[in-house]
PDB file of C-alpha atoms in Angstrom:
ATOM      1  CA  UNK Q   1     -14.976 -24.882 -43.618  1.00 82.00           C
ATOM      2  CA  UNK Q   2     -16.406 -21.365 -43.183  1.00 90.00           C
ATOM      3  CA  UNK Q   3     -17.471 -22.071 -39.593  1.00 92.00           C
ATOM      4  CA  UNK Q   4     -13.939 -23.257 -38.756  1.00 93.00           C
ATOM      5  CA  UNK Q   5     -12.413 -20.096 -40.203  1.00 92.00           C
ATOM      6  CA  UNK Q   6     -14.861 -17.966 -38.261  1.00 94.00           C
ATOM      7  CA  UNK Q   7     -13.974 -19.747 -35.010  1.00 95.00           C
ATOM      8  CA  UNK Q   8     -10.260 -19.371 -35.739  1.00 94.00           C
ATOM      9  CA  UNK Q   9     -10.795 -15.680 -36.468  1.00 94.00           C
ATOM     10  CA  UNK Q  10     -12.824 -15.248 -33.258  1.00 93.00           C
ATOM     11  CA  UNK Q  11     -10.050 -17.010 -31.309  1.00 93.00           C
ATOM     12  CA  UNK Q  12      -7.358 -14.791 -32.816  1.00 94.00           C
ATOM     13  CA  UNK Q  13      -9.368 -11.666 -32.064  1.00 94.00           C
ATOM     14  CA  UNK Q  14      -9.883 -12.844 -28.457  1.00 94.00           C
ATOM     15  CA  UNK Q  15      -6.149 -13.501 -28.068  1.00 93.00           C
ATOM     16  CA  UNK Q  16      -5.366 -10.099 -29.601  1.00 92.00           C
ATOM     17  CA  UNK Q  17      -7.757  -8.366 -27.227  1.00 94.00           C
ATOM     18  CA  UNK Q  18      -6.250 -10.177 -24.255  1.00 92.00           C
ATOM     19  CA  UNK Q  19      -2.711  -9.232 -25.289  1.00 92.00           C
ATOM     20  CA  UNK Q  20      -3.813  -5.636 -25.864  1.00 93.00           C
ATOM     21  CA  UNK Q  21      -5.420  -5.534 -22.422  1.00 94.00           C
ATOM     22  CA  UNK Q  22      -2.237  -6.964 -20.853  1.00 93.00           C
ATOM     23  CA  UNK Q  23      -0.068  -4.392 -22.657  1.00 92.00           C
ATOM     24  CA  UNK Q  24      -2.373  -1.624 -21.435  1.00 91.00           C
ATOM     25  CA  UNK Q  25      -2.177  -2.933 -17.897  1.00 93.00           C
ATOM     26  CA  UNK Q  26       1.606  -3.006 -18.098  1.00 93.00           C
ATOM     27  CA  UNK Q  27       1.618   0.539 -19.443  1.00 94.00           C
ATOM     28  CA  UNK Q  28      -0.571   1.690 -16.550  1.00 95.00           C
ATOM     29  CA  UNK Q  29       1.800   0.000 -14.092  1.00 95.00           C
ATOM     30  CA  UNK Q  30       4.761   1.803 -15.645  1.00 95.00           C
ATOM     31  CA  UNK Q  31       2.868   5.104 -15.370  1.00 95.00           C
ATOM     32  CA  UNK Q  32       2.128   4.290 -11.726  1.00 97.00           C
ATOM     33  CA  UNK Q  33       5.837   3.633 -11.143  1.00 97.00           C
ATOM     34  CA  UNK Q  34       6.712   6.995 -12.693  1.00 97.00           C
ATOM     35  CA  UNK Q  35       4.174   8.794 -10.504  1.00 98.00           C
ATOM     36  CA  UNK Q  36       5.312   6.957  -7.383  1.00 98.00           C
ATOM     37  CA  UNK Q  37       8.947   7.735  -8.179  1.00 97.00           C
ATOM     38  CA  UNK Q  38       8.126  11.421  -8.599  1.00 98.00           C
ATOM     39  CA  UNK Q  39       6.346  11.395  -5.231  1.00 98.00           C
ATOM     40  CA  UNK Q  40       9.298   9.602  -3.630  1.00 98.00           C
ATOM     41  CA  UNK Q  41      11.749  12.102  -5.122  1.00 97.00           C
ATOM     42  CA  UNK Q  42       9.631  14.967  -3.801  1.00 97.00           C
ATOM     43  CA  UNK Q  43       9.549  13.496  -0.296  1.00 97.00           C
ATOM     44  CA  UNK Q  44      13.299  12.811  -0.320  1.00 97.00           C
ATOM     45  CA  UNK Q  45      13.987  16.351  -1.491  1.00 97.00           C
ATOM     46  CA  UNK Q  46      11.671  17.756   1.160  1.00 97.00           C
ATOM     47  CA  UNK Q  47      13.389  15.735   3.888  1.00 96.00           C
ATOM     48  CA  UNK Q  48      16.858  16.822   2.733  1.00 97.00           C
ATOM     49  CA  UNK Q  49      15.774  20.468   2.427  1.00 96.00           C
ATOM     50  CA  UNK Q  50      14.267  20.564   5.899  1.00 95.00           C
ATOM     51  CA  UNK Q  51      17.326  18.847   7.358  1.00 95.00           C
ATOM     52  CA  UNK Q  52      19.636  21.278   5.580  1.00 95.00           C
ATOM     53  CA  UNK Q  53      17.579  24.247   6.735  1.00 93.00           C
ATOM     54  CA  UNK Q  54      17.623  22.984  10.303  1.00 92.00           C
ATOM     55  CA  UNK Q  55      21.385  22.384  10.142  1.00 93.00           C
ATOM     56  CA  UNK Q  56      22.023  25.989   9.059  1.00 93.00           C
ATOM     57  CA  UNK Q  57      19.561  27.563  11.513  1.00 88.00           C
ATOM     58  CA  UNK Q  58      22.025  27.660  14.414  1.00 87.00           C
ATOM     59  CA  UNK Q  59      19.673  25.694  16.656  1.00 85.00           C
ATOM     60  CA  UNK Q  60      21.860  22.577  16.725  1.00 88.00           C
ATOM     61  CA  UNK Q  61      25.326  22.307  18.198  1.00 88.00           C
ATOM     62  CA  UNK Q  62      28.137  22.818  15.622  1.00 93.00           C
ATOM     63  CA  UNK Q  63      29.101  19.148  15.299  1.00 92.00           C
ATOM     64  CA  UNK Q  64      25.510  18.024  14.736  1.00 92.00           C
ATOM     65  CA  UNK Q  65      24.976  20.884  12.289  1.00 93.00           C
ATOM     66  CA  UNK Q  66      27.977  19.849  10.208  1.00 96.00           C
ATOM     67  CA  UNK Q  67      27.012  16.167  10.156  1.00 96.00           C
ATOM     68  CA  UNK Q  68      23.424  16.929   9.220  1.00 96.00           C
ATOM     69  CA  UNK Q  69      24.318  19.583   6.637  1.00 97.00           C
ATOM     70  CA  UNK Q  70      26.863  17.409   4.852  1.00 97.00           C
ATOM     71  CA  UNK Q  71      24.511  14.416   4.714  1.00 97.00           C
ATOM     72  CA  UNK Q  72      21.598  16.547   3.484  1.00 97.00           C
ATOM     73  CA  UNK Q  73      23.751  18.293   0.899  1.00 97.00           C
ATOM     74  CA  UNK Q  74      25.130  14.962  -0.350  1.00 97.00           C
ATOM     75  CA  UNK Q  75      21.589  13.571  -0.624  1.00 96.00           C
ATOM     76  CA  UNK Q  76      20.401  16.588  -2.633  1.00 96.00           C
ATOM     77  CA  UNK Q  77      23.404  16.531  -4.984  1.00 96.00           C
ATOM     78  CA  UNK Q  78      23.730  12.756  -5.443  1.00 96.00           C
ATOM     79  CA  UNK Q  79      23.710  11.275  -8.930  1.00 96.00           C
ATOM     80  CA  UNK Q  80      21.039   8.662  -9.631  1.00 93.00           C
ATOM     81  CA  UNK Q  81      23.487   5.759  -9.180  1.00 94.00           C
ATOM     82  CA  UNK Q  82      24.515   6.990  -5.721  1.00 96.00           C
ATOM     83  CA  UNK Q  83      21.140   8.267  -4.564  1.00 96.00           C
ATOM     84  CA  UNK Q  84      20.170   5.278  -2.431  1.00 97.00           C
ATOM     85  CA  UNK Q  85      23.461   5.390  -0.511  1.00 97.00           C
ATOM     86  CA  UNK Q  86      23.290   9.161   0.002  1.00 97.00           C
ATOM     87  CA  UNK Q  87      19.696   8.977   1.240  1.00 97.00           C
ATOM     88  CA  UNK Q  88      20.625   6.134   3.605  1.00 97.00           C
ATOM     89  CA  UNK Q  89      23.487   8.256   4.930  1.00 97.00           C
ATOM     90  CA  UNK Q  90      21.043  11.099   5.574  1.00 97.00           C
ATOM     91  CA  UNK Q  91      18.775   8.705   7.492  1.00 96.00           C
ATOM     92  CA  UNK Q  92      21.730   7.634   9.621  1.00 97.00           C
ATOM     93  CA  UNK Q  93      22.734  11.258  10.227  1.00 96.00           C
ATOM     94  CA  UNK Q  94      19.179  12.118  11.278  1.00 95.00           C
ATOM     95  CA  UNK Q  95      19.165   9.189  13.710  1.00 95.00           C
ATOM     96  CA  UNK Q  96      22.557  10.261  15.087  1.00 94.00           C
ATOM     97  CA  UNK Q  97      21.518  13.896  15.580  1.00 93.00           C
ATOM     98  CA  UNK Q  98      17.967  13.265  16.765  1.00 92.00           C
ATOM     99  CA  UNK Q  99      18.530   9.987  18.578  1.00 87.00           C
ATOM    100  CA  UNK Q 100      17.476  11.441  21.901  1.00 85.00           C
ATOM    101  CA  UNK Q 101      14.291  13.250  22.833  1.00 87.00           C
ATOM    102  CA  UNK Q 102      16.325  15.973  24.586  1.00 85.00           C
ATOM    103  CA  UNK Q 103      17.817  17.084  21.253  1.00 86.00           C
ATOM    104  CA  UNK Q 104      14.358  17.390  19.676  1.00 89.00           C
ATOM    105  CA  UNK Q 105      13.082  19.293  22.714  1.00 89.00           C
ATOM    106  CA  UNK Q 106      16.056  21.678  22.490  1.00 85.00           C
ATOM    107  CA  UNK Q 107      15.188  22.343  18.841  1.00 88.00           C
ATOM    108  CA  UNK Q 108      11.509  22.884  19.704  1.00 89.00           C
ATOM    109  CA  UNK Q 109      12.390  25.424  22.419  1.00 89.00           C
ATOM    110  CA  UNK Q 110      14.390  27.603  20.028  1.00 86.00           C
ATOM    111  CA  UNK Q 111      12.568  30.387  18.155  1.00 87.00           C
ATOM    112  CA  UNK Q 112      10.933  28.812  15.102  1.00 83.00           C
ATOM    113  CA  UNK Q 113      12.195  25.422  16.201  1.00 84.00           C
ATOM    114  CA  UNK Q 114       8.784  23.939  16.881  1.00 88.00           C
ATOM    115  CA  UNK Q 115       7.702  24.437  13.269  1.00 89.00           C
ATOM    116  CA  UNK Q 116      11.031  23.118  11.958  1.00 88.00           C
ATOM    117  CA  UNK Q 117      10.906  20.021  14.165  1.00 90.00           C
ATOM    118  CA  UNK Q 118       7.296  19.355  13.168  1.00 92.00           C
ATOM    119  CA  UNK Q 119       8.125  19.724   9.480  1.00 93.00           C
ATOM    120  CA  UNK Q 120      11.120  17.408   9.825  1.00 93.00           C
ATOM    121  CA  UNK Q 121       9.022  14.836  11.697  1.00 93.00           C
ATOM    122  CA  UNK Q 122       6.428  14.898   8.914  1.00 95.00           C
ATOM    123  CA  UNK Q 123       9.122  14.591   6.253  1.00 94.00           C
ATOM    124  CA  UNK Q 124      10.831  11.601   7.867  1.00 95.00           C
ATOM    125  CA  UNK Q 125       7.458   9.838   8.249  1.00 94.00           C
ATOM    126  CA  UNK Q 126       6.446  10.361   4.626  1.00 96.00           C
ATOM    127  CA  UNK Q 127       9.638   8.972   3.068  1.00 96.00           C
ATOM    128  CA  UNK Q 128       8.998   5.324   4.088  1.00 96.00           C
ATOM    129  CA  UNK Q 129       5.411   5.530   2.838  1.00 96.00           C
ATOM    130  CA  UNK Q 130       6.451   6.992  -0.515  1.00 97.00           C
ATOM    131  CA  UNK Q 131       9.187   4.372  -0.864  1.00 97.00           C
ATOM    132  CA  UNK Q 132       6.720   1.605  -0.042  1.00 97.00           C
ATOM    133  CA  UNK Q 133       4.247   2.830  -2.684  1.00 97.00           C
ATOM    134  CA  UNK Q 134       7.034   2.996  -5.266  1.00 98.00           C
ATOM    135  CA  UNK Q 135       8.381  -0.448  -4.443  1.00 98.00           C
ATOM    136  CA  UNK Q 136       4.874  -1.969  -4.480  1.00 97.00           C
ATOM    137  CA  UNK Q 137       4.318  -0.598  -7.989  1.00 97.00           C
ATOM    138  CA  UNK Q 138       7.718  -1.947  -9.062  1.00 97.00           C
ATOM    139  CA  UNK Q 139       6.890  -5.359  -7.603  1.00 97.00           C
ATOM    140  CA  UNK Q 140       3.578  -5.510  -9.496  1.00 96.00           C
ATOM    141  CA  UNK Q 141       5.197  -4.505 -12.796  1.00 95.00           C
ATOM    142  CA  UNK Q 142       8.004  -7.016 -12.334  1.00 95.00           C
ATOM    143  CA  UNK Q 143       5.525  -9.802 -11.642  1.00 95.00           C
ATOM    144  CA  UNK Q 144       3.611  -9.018 -14.818  1.00 94.00           C
ATOM    145  CA  UNK Q 145       6.766  -8.644 -16.907  1.00 93.00           C
ATOM    146  CA  UNK Q 146       7.960 -12.090 -15.826  1.00 93.00           C
ATOM    147  CA  UNK Q 147       4.998 -13.815 -17.525  1.00 92.00           C
ATOM    148  CA  UNK Q 148       5.873 -15.674 -20.700  1.00 93.00           C
ATOM    149  CA  UNK Q 149       3.228 -13.937 -22.772  1.00 91.00           C
ATOM    150  CA  UNK Q 150       4.727 -10.540 -21.932  1.00 92.00           C
ATOM    151  CA  UNK Q 151       8.227 -11.683 -22.861  1.00 90.00           C
ATOM    152  CA  UNK Q 152       7.260 -13.644 -25.990  1.00 92.00           C
ATOM    153  CA  UNK Q 153       5.122 -10.889 -27.466  1.00 92.00           C
ATOM    154  CA  UNK Q 154       7.394  -8.103 -26.155  1.00 90.00           C
ATOM    155  CA  UNK Q 155       4.467  -6.323 -24.556  1.00 90.00           C
ATOM    156  CA  UNK Q 156       6.770  -4.183 -22.412  1.00 87.00           C
ATOM    157  CA  UNK Q 157       8.214  -2.546 -25.505  1.00 86.00           C
ATOM    158  CA  UNK Q 158      11.464  -0.751 -24.802  1.00 87.00           C
ATOM    159  CA  UNK Q 159      10.639   0.258 -21.242  1.00 88.00           C
ATOM    160  CA  UNK Q 160      13.510  -0.434 -18.847  1.00 90.00           C
ATOM    161  CA  UNK Q 161      13.038  -3.150 -16.254  1.00 92.00           C
ATOM    162  CA  UNK Q 162      11.725  -1.374 -13.129  1.00 95.00           C
ATOM    163  CA  UNK Q 163      14.082  -1.176 -10.181  1.00 96.00           C
ATOM    164  CA  UNK Q 164      13.096  -0.843  -6.551  1.00 96.00           C
ATOM    165  CA  UNK Q 165      14.490   1.992  -4.442  1.00 97.00           C
ATOM    166  CA  UNK Q 166      16.292   0.385  -1.531  1.00 96.00           C
ATOM    167  CA  UNK Q 167      17.503   2.609   1.262  1.00 96.00           C
ATOM    168  CA  UNK Q 168      17.656   2.892   5.016  1.00 95.00           C
ATOM    169  CA  UNK Q 169      14.569   4.974   5.783  1.00 92.00           C
ATOM    170  CA  UNK Q 170      14.107   4.269   9.461  1.00 93.00           C
ATOM    171  CA  UNK Q 171      13.213   7.570  11.144  1.00 91.00           C
ATOM    172  CA  UNK Q 172      14.812   8.756  14.384  1.00 92.00           C
ATOM    173  CA  UNK Q 173      12.846   7.442  17.338  1.00 87.00           C
ATOM    174  CA  UNK Q 174      12.565  10.905  18.891  1.00 84.00           C
ATOM    175  CA  UNK Q 175      10.941  12.297  15.731  1.00 82.00           C
ATOM    176  CA  UNK Q 176       8.873   9.262  14.770  1.00 72.00           C
ATOM    177  CA  UNK Q 177       7.000   9.023  18.045  1.00 62.00           C
ATOM    178  CA  UNK Q 178       6.015  12.678  18.263  1.00 52.00           C
ATOM    179  CA  UNK Q 179       2.536  13.620  17.127  1.00 53.00           C
ATOM    180  CA  UNK Q 180       2.417  16.258  14.427  1.00 50.00           C
ATOM    181  CA  UNK Q 181      -0.130  18.997  14.235  1.00 49.00           C
TER     182      UNK Q 181
END
């Protein structure tokens, strides 16, 4: 009788340790999502700031400046529910303004334009990477949260279900192909 109780107790402790380990893993995934989201927000803000700065520099023609400024301003001021759409609109505006290599070369020839074009090229390249890291963390957390043991024992606590950040992040060809220094 005592041996049976000991084995039951050992089994319960093993199950408790496993559930504790799973809850810790889920907590680490949620922390990774938060860090990845902060990095994504920083890259999106950097891209919008550089685009807005370039639009107000006088280097671009007036129509391109207005399109780029309005899209960058909308992306910076967007509420969380509208953020994906606003960022996609900025990506489309960047592709419209910098769709041709001649436009990028014209920006580079202007005083201070080379640094601005390089900074914009770096910013538009980093956004897809940051979004990919965020969405990979979300995918891993979702996969773990879908397990029965996580749902039955409520190991996720009150944390909201993680959502991926879906947007059009394709960079302009003229900026994406240029090497940065």
